[in-house]
XYZ file of C-alpha atoms in Angstrom:
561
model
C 0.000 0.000 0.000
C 1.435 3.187 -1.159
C -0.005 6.824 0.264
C 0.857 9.817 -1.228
C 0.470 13.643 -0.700
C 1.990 16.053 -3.482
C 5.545 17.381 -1.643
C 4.860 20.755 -0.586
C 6.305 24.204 -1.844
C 7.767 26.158 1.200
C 5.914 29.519 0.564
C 6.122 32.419 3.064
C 2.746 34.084 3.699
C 2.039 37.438 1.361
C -0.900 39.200 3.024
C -4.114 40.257 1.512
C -4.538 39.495 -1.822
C -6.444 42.348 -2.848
C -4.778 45.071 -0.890
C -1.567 44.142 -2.439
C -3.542 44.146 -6.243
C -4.862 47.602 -5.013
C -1.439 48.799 -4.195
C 0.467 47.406 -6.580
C -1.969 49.283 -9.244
C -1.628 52.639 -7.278
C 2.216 52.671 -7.427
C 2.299 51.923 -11.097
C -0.211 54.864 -11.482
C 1.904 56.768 -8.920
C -0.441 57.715 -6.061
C -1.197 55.966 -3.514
C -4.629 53.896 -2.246
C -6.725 55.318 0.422
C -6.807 52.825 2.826
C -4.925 50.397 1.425
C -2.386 49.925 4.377
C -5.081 49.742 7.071
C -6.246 46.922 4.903
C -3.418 44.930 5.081
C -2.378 45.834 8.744
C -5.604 44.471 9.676
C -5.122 41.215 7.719
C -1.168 40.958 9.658
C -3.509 41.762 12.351
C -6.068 39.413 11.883
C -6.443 36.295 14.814
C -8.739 33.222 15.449
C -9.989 33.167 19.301
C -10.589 29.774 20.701
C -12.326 29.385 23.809
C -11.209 26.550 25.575
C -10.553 24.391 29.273
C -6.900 24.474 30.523
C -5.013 22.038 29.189
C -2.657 19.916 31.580
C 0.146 20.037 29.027
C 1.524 20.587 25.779
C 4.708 18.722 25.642
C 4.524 15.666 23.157
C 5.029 13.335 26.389
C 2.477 14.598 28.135
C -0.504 15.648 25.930
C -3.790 14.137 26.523
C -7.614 15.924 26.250
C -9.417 17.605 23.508
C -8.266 21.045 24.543
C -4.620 20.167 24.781
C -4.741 18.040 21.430
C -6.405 20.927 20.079
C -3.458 23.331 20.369
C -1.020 20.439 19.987
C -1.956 20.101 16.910
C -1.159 22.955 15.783
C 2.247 23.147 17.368
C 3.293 19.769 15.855
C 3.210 18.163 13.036
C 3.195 14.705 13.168
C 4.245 11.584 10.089
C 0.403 11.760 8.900
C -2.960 13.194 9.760
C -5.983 11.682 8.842
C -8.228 14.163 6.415
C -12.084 13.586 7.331
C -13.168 15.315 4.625
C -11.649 13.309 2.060
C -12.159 10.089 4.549
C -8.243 8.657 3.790
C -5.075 9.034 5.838
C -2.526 11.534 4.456
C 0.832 12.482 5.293
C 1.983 15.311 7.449
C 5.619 15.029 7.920
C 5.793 12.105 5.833
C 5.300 13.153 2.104
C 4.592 9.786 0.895
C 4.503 6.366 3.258
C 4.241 2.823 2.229
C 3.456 -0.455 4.402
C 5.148 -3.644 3.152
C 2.861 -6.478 1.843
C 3.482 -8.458 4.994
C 2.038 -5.050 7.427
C 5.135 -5.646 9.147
C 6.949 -2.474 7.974
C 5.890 0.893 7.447
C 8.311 3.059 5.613
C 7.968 7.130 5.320
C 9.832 9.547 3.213
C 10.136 12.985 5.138
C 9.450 16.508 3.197
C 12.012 19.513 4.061
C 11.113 21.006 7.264
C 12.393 22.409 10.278
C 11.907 22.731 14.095
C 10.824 26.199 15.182
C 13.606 26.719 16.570
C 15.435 26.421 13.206
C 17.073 23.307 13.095
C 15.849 20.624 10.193
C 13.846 17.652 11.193
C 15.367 14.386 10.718
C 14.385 11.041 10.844
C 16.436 10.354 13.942
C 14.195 13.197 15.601
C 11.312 10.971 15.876
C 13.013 8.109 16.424
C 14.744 9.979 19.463
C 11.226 11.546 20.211
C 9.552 8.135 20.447
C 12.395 6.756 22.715
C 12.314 9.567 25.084
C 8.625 8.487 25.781
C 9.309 5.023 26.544
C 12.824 4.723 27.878
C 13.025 4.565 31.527
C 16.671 6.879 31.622
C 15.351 9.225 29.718
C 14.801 13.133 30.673
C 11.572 13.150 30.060
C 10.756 10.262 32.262
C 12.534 10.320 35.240
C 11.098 13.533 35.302
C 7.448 13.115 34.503
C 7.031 9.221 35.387
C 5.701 7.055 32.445
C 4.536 8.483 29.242
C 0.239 8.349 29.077
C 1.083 8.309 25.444
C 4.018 5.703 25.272
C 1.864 2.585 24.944
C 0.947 3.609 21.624
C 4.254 2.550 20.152
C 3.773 -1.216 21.921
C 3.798 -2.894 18.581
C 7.040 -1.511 17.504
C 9.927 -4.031 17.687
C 12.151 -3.604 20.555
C 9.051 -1.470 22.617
C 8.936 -3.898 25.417
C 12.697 -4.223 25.449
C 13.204 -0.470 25.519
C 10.716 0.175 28.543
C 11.870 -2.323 30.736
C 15.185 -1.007 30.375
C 16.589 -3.977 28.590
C 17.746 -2.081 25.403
C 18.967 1.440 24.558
C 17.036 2.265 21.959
C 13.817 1.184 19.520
C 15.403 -1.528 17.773
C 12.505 -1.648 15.447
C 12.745 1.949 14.046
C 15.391 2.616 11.491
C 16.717 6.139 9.926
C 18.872 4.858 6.631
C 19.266 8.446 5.857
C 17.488 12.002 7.333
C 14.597 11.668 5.277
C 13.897 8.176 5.455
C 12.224 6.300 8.622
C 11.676 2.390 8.397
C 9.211 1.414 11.135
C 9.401 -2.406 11.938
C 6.541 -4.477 14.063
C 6.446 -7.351 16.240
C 2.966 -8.442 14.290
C 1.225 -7.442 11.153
C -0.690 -4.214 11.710
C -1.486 -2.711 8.530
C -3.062 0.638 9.946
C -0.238 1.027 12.196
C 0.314 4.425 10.391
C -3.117 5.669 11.319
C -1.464 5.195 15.645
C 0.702 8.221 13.804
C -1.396 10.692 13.822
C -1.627 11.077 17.454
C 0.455 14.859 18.237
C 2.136 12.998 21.128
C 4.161 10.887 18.321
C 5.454 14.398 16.697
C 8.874 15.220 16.758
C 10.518 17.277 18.826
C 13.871 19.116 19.226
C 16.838 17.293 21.161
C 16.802 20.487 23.326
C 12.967 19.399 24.780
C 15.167 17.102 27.086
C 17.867 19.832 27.839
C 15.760 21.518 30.095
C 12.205 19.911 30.790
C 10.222 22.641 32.180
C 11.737 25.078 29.680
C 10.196 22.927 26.985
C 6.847 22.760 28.606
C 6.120 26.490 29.024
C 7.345 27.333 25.484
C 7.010 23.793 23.325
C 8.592 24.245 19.857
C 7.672 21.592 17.544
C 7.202 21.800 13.291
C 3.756 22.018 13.011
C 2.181 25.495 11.221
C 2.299 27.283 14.540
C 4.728 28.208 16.461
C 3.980 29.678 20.557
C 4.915 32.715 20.961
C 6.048 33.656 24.263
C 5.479 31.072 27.008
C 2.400 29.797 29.606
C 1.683 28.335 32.782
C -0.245 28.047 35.058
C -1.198 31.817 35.645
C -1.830 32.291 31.865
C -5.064 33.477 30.395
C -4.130 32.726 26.755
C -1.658 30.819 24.884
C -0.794 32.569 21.437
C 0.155 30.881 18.528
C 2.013 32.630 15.066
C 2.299 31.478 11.761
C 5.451 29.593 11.041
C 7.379 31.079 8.248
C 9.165 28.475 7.992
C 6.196 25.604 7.224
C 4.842 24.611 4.215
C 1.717 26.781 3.861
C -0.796 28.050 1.690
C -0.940 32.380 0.419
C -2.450 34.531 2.663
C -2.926 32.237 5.667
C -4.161 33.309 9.034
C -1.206 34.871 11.130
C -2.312 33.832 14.421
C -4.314 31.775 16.783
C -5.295 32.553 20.326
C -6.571 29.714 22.654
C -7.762 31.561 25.478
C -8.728 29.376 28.646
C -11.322 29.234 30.523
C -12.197 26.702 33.759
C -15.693 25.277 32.231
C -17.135 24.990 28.831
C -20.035 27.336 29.958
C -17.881 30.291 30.764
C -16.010 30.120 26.907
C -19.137 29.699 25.291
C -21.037 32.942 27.326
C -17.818 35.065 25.818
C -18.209 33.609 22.664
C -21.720 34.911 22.957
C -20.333 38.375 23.689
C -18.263 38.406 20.410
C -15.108 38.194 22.569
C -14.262 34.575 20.993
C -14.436 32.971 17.404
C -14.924 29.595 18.200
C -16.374 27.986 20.967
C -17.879 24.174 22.078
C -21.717 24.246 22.918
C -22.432 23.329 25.955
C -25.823 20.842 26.277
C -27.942 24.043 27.977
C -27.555 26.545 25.025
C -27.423 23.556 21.833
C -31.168 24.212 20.612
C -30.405 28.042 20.132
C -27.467 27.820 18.919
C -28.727 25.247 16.304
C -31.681 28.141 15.313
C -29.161 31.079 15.530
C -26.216 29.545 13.723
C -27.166 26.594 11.414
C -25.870 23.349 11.616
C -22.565 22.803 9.133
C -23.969 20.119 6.371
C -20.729 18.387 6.330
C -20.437 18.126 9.948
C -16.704 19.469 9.895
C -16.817 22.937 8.319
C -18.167 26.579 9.536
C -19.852 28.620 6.739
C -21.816 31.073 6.526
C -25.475 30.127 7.947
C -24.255 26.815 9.246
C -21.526 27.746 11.625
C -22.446 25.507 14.470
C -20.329 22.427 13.275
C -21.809 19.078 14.802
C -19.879 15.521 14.571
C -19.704 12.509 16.073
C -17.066 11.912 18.370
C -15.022 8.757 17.733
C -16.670 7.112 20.996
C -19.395 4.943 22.018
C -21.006 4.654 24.816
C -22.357 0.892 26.046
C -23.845 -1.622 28.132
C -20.886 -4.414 28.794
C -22.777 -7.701 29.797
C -21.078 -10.082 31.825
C -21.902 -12.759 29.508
C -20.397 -15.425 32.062
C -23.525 -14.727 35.232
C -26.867 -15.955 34.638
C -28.938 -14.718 33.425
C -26.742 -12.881 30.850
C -25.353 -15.992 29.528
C -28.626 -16.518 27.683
C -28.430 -15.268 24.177
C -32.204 -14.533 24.388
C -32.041 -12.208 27.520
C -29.130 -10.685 26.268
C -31.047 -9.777 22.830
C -34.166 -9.165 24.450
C -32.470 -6.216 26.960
C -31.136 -4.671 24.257
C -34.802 -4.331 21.973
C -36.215 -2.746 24.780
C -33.865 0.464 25.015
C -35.524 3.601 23.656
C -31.834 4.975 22.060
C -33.701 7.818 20.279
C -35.614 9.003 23.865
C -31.890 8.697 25.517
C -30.278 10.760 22.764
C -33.356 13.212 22.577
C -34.420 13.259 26.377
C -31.574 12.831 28.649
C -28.551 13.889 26.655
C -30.768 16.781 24.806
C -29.508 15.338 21.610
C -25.674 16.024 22.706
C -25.569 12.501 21.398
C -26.889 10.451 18.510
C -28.270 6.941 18.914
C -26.442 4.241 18.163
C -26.673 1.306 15.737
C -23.564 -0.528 16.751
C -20.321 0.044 18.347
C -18.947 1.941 15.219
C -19.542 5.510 15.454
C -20.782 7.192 12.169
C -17.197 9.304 11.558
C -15.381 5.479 11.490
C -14.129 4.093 8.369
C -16.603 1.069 8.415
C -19.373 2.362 10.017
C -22.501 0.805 9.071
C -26.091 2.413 9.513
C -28.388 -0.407 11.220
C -25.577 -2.433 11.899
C -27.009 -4.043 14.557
C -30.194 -5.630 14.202
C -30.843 -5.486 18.219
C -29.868 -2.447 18.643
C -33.627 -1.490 17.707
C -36.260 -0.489 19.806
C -38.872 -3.350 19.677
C -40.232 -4.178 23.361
C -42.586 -7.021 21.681
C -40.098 -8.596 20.109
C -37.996 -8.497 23.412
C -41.264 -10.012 25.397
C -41.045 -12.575 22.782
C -37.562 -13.719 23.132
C -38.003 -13.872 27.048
C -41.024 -15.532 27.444
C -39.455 -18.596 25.333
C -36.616 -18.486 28.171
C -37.688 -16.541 31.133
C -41.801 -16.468 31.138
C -43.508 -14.266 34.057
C -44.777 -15.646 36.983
C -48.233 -14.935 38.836
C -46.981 -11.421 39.621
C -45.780 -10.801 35.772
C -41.973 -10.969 37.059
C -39.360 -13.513 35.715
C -37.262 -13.879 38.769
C -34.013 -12.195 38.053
C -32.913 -9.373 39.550
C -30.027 -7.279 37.505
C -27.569 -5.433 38.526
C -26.271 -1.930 36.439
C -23.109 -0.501 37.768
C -21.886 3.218 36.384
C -19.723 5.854 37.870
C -20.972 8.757 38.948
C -20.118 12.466 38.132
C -20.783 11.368 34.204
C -24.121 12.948 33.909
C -25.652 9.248 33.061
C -28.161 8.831 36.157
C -30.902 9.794 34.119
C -29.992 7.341 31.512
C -29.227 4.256 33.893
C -32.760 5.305 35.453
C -34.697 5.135 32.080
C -32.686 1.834 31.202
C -33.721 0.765 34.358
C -37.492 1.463 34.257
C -37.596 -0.419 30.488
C -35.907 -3.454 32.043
C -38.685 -3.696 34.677
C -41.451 -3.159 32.348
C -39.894 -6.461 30.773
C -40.252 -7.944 34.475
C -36.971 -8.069 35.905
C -35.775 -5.765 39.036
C -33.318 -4.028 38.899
C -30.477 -2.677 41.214
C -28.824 0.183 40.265
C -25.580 1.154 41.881
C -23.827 4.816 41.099
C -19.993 3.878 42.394
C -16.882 6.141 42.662
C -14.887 6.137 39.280
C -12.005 4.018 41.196
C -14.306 1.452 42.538
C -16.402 1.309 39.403
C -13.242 0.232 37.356
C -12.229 -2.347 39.842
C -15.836 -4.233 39.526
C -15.138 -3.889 36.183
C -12.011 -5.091 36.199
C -12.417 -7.848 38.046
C -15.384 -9.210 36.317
C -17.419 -8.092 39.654
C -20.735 -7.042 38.015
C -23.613 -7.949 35.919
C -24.268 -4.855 33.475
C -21.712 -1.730 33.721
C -22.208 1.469 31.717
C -19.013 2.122 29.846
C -17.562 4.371 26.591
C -15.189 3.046 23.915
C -13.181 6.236 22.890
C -10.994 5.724 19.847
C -7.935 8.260 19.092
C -8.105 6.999 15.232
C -11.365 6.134 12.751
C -10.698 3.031 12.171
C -13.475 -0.369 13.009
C -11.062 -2.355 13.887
C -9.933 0.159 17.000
C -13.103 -0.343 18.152
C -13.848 -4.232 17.423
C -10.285 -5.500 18.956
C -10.321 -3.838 22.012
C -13.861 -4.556 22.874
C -14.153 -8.312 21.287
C -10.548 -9.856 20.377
C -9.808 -12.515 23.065
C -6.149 -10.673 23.332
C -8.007 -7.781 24.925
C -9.563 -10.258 27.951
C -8.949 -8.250 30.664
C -8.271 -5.283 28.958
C -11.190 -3.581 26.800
C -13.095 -7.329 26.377
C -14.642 -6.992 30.317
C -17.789 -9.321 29.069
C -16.015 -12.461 28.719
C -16.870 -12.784 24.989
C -14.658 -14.744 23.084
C -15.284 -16.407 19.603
C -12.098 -17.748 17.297
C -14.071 -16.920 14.268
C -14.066 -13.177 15.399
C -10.300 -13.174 16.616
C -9.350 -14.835 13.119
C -11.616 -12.330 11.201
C -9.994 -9.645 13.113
C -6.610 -10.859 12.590
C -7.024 -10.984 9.222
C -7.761 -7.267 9.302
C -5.138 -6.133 10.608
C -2.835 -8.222 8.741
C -4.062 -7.326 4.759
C -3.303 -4.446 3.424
C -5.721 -4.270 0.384
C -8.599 -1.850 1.535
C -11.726 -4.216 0.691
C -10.638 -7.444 1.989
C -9.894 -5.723 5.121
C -13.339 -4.268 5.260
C -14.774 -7.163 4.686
C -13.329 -9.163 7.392
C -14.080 -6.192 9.892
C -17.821 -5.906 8.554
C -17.787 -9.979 9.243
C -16.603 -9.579 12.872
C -18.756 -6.955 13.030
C -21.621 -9.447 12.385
C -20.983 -11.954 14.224
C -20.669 -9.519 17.826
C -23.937 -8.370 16.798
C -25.615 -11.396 16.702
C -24.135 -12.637 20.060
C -24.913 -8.971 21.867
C -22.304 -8.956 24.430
C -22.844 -5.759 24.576
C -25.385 -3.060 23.921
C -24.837 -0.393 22.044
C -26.802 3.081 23.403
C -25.235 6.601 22.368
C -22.571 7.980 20.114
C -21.449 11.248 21.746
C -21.559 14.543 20.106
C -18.849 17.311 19.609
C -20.879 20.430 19.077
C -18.550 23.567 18.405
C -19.749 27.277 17.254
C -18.192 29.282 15.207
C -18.203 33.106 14.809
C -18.209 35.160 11.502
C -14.235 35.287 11.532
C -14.253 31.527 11.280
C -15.842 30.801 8.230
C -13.568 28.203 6.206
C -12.299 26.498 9.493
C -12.145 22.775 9.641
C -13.193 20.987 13.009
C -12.744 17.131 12.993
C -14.372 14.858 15.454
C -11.166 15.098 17.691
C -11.361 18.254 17.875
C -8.328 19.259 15.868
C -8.808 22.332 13.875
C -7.450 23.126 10.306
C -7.455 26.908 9.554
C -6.182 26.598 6.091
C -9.516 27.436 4.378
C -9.288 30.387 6.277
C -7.087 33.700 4.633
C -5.871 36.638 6.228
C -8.215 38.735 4.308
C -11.526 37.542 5.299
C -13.161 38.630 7.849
């Protein structure tokens, strides 16, 4: 498999277009334009505000949350990004990749570019940047403790080695020359590259080790932004400037300003004011904003009239069955609980639709997701009596003499929902017990297998099925992601297959079979896909929002306002 992205130009921003027509005509008429250098100050001028919570960190090693993602993003420019609009992974820092026939190797070919801080960017930088995330001498960790982000190298040869402090380095990344990185794998993987994406795999400058904190208040990375100045803990804003020195389009915004706030609410009620371009909705103010602003028809882009830009969020949120306690080891009651779940009164009533319901554990944003996926994932209370009656009939009293148990942590905002889930579950006859537990004692029941029914969400940092499907329902991830002791060989075949063909189709194929076969044995039960809802201002028209909440000003000029 060979991806490809035409090599960039390196092409310094000019300004505004038109003022610069204007005053190019008025010096070969020799006069000058009224107005025509307030015009173009304002475009130097010209900045996106962002309203948005404080991030923990912006250092590679550290990054983790939408908001900090969000400016990461922008600060670093990682091997490949994936482009939602045209629905295909493309390359960033890599001009062109290719993964070996075997999805054993990945191999990327790096455009012309350089840190902020001037120096070019090699192939060794990300090989050094990866290290410094897993290697137990390095700065960065005996520092910070372990990298959240370091696992997602763990099928890189020489990973485990490297972070028990075996090895020296990542034996399974090679630099043959600057522009050339050879990634090697202990296992077939053939959408390893899509892992790439991820801002905390970036590269960054030898001196982020040199001094740590240094680093952390002013990150410089390679990405289209650089920070200007520094922040911290005090700071109200963190500024970003155009990066001369990165491929770019003409006339490209200058500058972005995240400016932080402590609570959705509060960034949104300035955005309101004017005082911000771009905001998230919070659930309170979504059905005005929808009338004021117009909902963007491709669910990534603000426009004029449909500036409120809506998308699901790679996530799912789910029922995990402990398929391994009666009475949930009956394929029947299993089925039968999930037909008699209103999704479209839980998306429209509880969550104010701030989510969408779901269909399956593939949210609609995925590469593979499949409308109606699952056929009981439907709301169809008959059909559910039917199934139980055949296994569980009612007794005198019209109960069936089970009692179930729903675990969920609290401080989600998901009573209401375990209350309604509850309340259809007894209409069927059973009782229920529901149990709101502290987020630490929640994931130790689940955990340790020590529950019946547990409310959970599946949040993927890439759109692909199969990060969904193997976490949840690959025997490997017993323990791990799999908490409902599901376990078929047909499935872990069918998703081993997946991952280890590279041709597009037959992949999808054997992830739409998987897919299937989960579905018909309902280990789980599939309720919402969360909603990202963001606003956007006038000044924002042209910006890109994907479902991670990256943004991509490069529809955006200078000149527009």
């Amino acid at each position: 498999m060979d991806a490809r992205v035409p090599q960039p130009q390196l092409i310094s921003r000019r300004g505004l277009i038109g003022a610069a027509a204007l005053t190019a005509a008025a010096l070969a008429a020799g006069c000058t334009v009224p107005g025509a250098e307030e015009a173009a100050s304002e475009a130097e001028a010209r900045e996106l505000a962002v309203g948005i919570t404080r991030p923990r960190a912006l250092d590679p090693f550290e990054v983790e949350g939408t908001a900090a993602e969000a400016v990461a993003s922008l600060l670093f420019e990682p091997l490949v990004r994936y482009d939602y609009a045209a629905g295909e992974l493309v390359g960033a820092a890599a001009w062109r990749f290719e993964v070996s026939d075997d999805a054993l190797t990945c191999t990327f070919h790096l455009r012309e570019q350089t840190f902020h801080t001037g120096e070019p960017v090699t192939a060794a930088d990300f090989k050094r940047s990866w290290e410094r995330l897993i290697d137990p001498r390095s700065a960065a960790v005996q520092a910070l403790g372990a990298s959240p982000n370091a696992y997602r190298l763990a099928l890189v040869q020489g990973y485990a080695e490297l972070a028990a402090g075996d090895a020296v380095e990542l034996s399974g990344v090679a630099c043959p020359d600057d522009a050339t990185l050879i990634v090697t794998l202990t296992e077939p993987y053939a959408e390893f590259a899509h892992i790439l994406a991820h801002p905390s795999l970036a590269a960054v400058p030898a001196s982020a080790d040199a001094d740590l904190a240094a680093f952390g208040s002013s990150p410089q990375g390679a990405g289209p932004f650089a920070m200007e100045g520094s922040w911290g803990e005090n700071s109200t804003a963190i500024r970003l400037a155009r990066y001369e020195g990165y491929a770019a389009v003409d006339d490209a915004l200058p500058s972005v300003r995240f400016v932080l706030y402590p609570s959705v609410a509060s960034a949104y009620q300035e955005f309101l004011t004017g005082t911000l371009d771009v905001a998230a909705c919070p659930v309170d103010e979504l059905e005005g904003a929808m009338a004021r602003y117009g909902v963007a028809a491709d669910g990534l882009t603000a426009s004029a009239g449909q500036r409120l830009v809506e998308s699901a969020r790679l996530a799912v949120s789910y029922l995990a069955l402990n398929t391994t306690a009666a009475p949930l080891d009956d394929l029947a009651v299993r089925r039968a609980l999930s037909l008699a779940i209103d999704r479209e009164g839980l998306a429209s009533r509880v969550y104010r639709d701030m989510h969408l319901p779901a269909s399956g554990v593939v949210p609609p944003r995925v590469e593979g997701y499949r409308e109606g996926a699952w056929p009981y994932a439907l709301n169809d209370p008959r059909q559910a009596e039917t199934l139980l009656d055949g296994v569980l009939p009612r007794d005198e009293e019209g109960l069936r003499g089970e009692t179930l148990s729903l675990i969920f942590a609290g401080r989600g905002g998901h009573d209401n929902a375990m209350d309604e889930i509850a309340a259809a579950w007894e209409d069927l006859g059973f009782t229920c017990d529901l149990e709101e537990l502290e987020e630490q004692d929640f994931r130790e029941r689940v955990r340790t297998g020590n529950f019946q029914v547990a409310r959970l969400d599946a949040v993927s940092d890439r759109p692909t099925a199969e990060s969904f499907l193997f976490p949840l329902f690959h025997s490997r991830s017993a323990g791990g992601g799999n908490v409902t002791g599901f376990a078929s060989e047909e499935v872990d075949n069918l998703l081993n297959l997946a991952r280890a063909v590279t041709g597009d189709s037959e992949r999808m194929s054997a992830l739409e079979q998987a897919d299937e076969l989960v579905a018909a044995d309902a280990p789980v039960i599939p309720l919402t896909y969360p909603l990202q809802v963001i606003a956007a201002g006038e000044a924002a028209d042209g910006l890109i929002i994907d479902p991670q909440g990256y943004l991509n000003v490069e529809g955006m000029t200078a000149g527009e306002e």
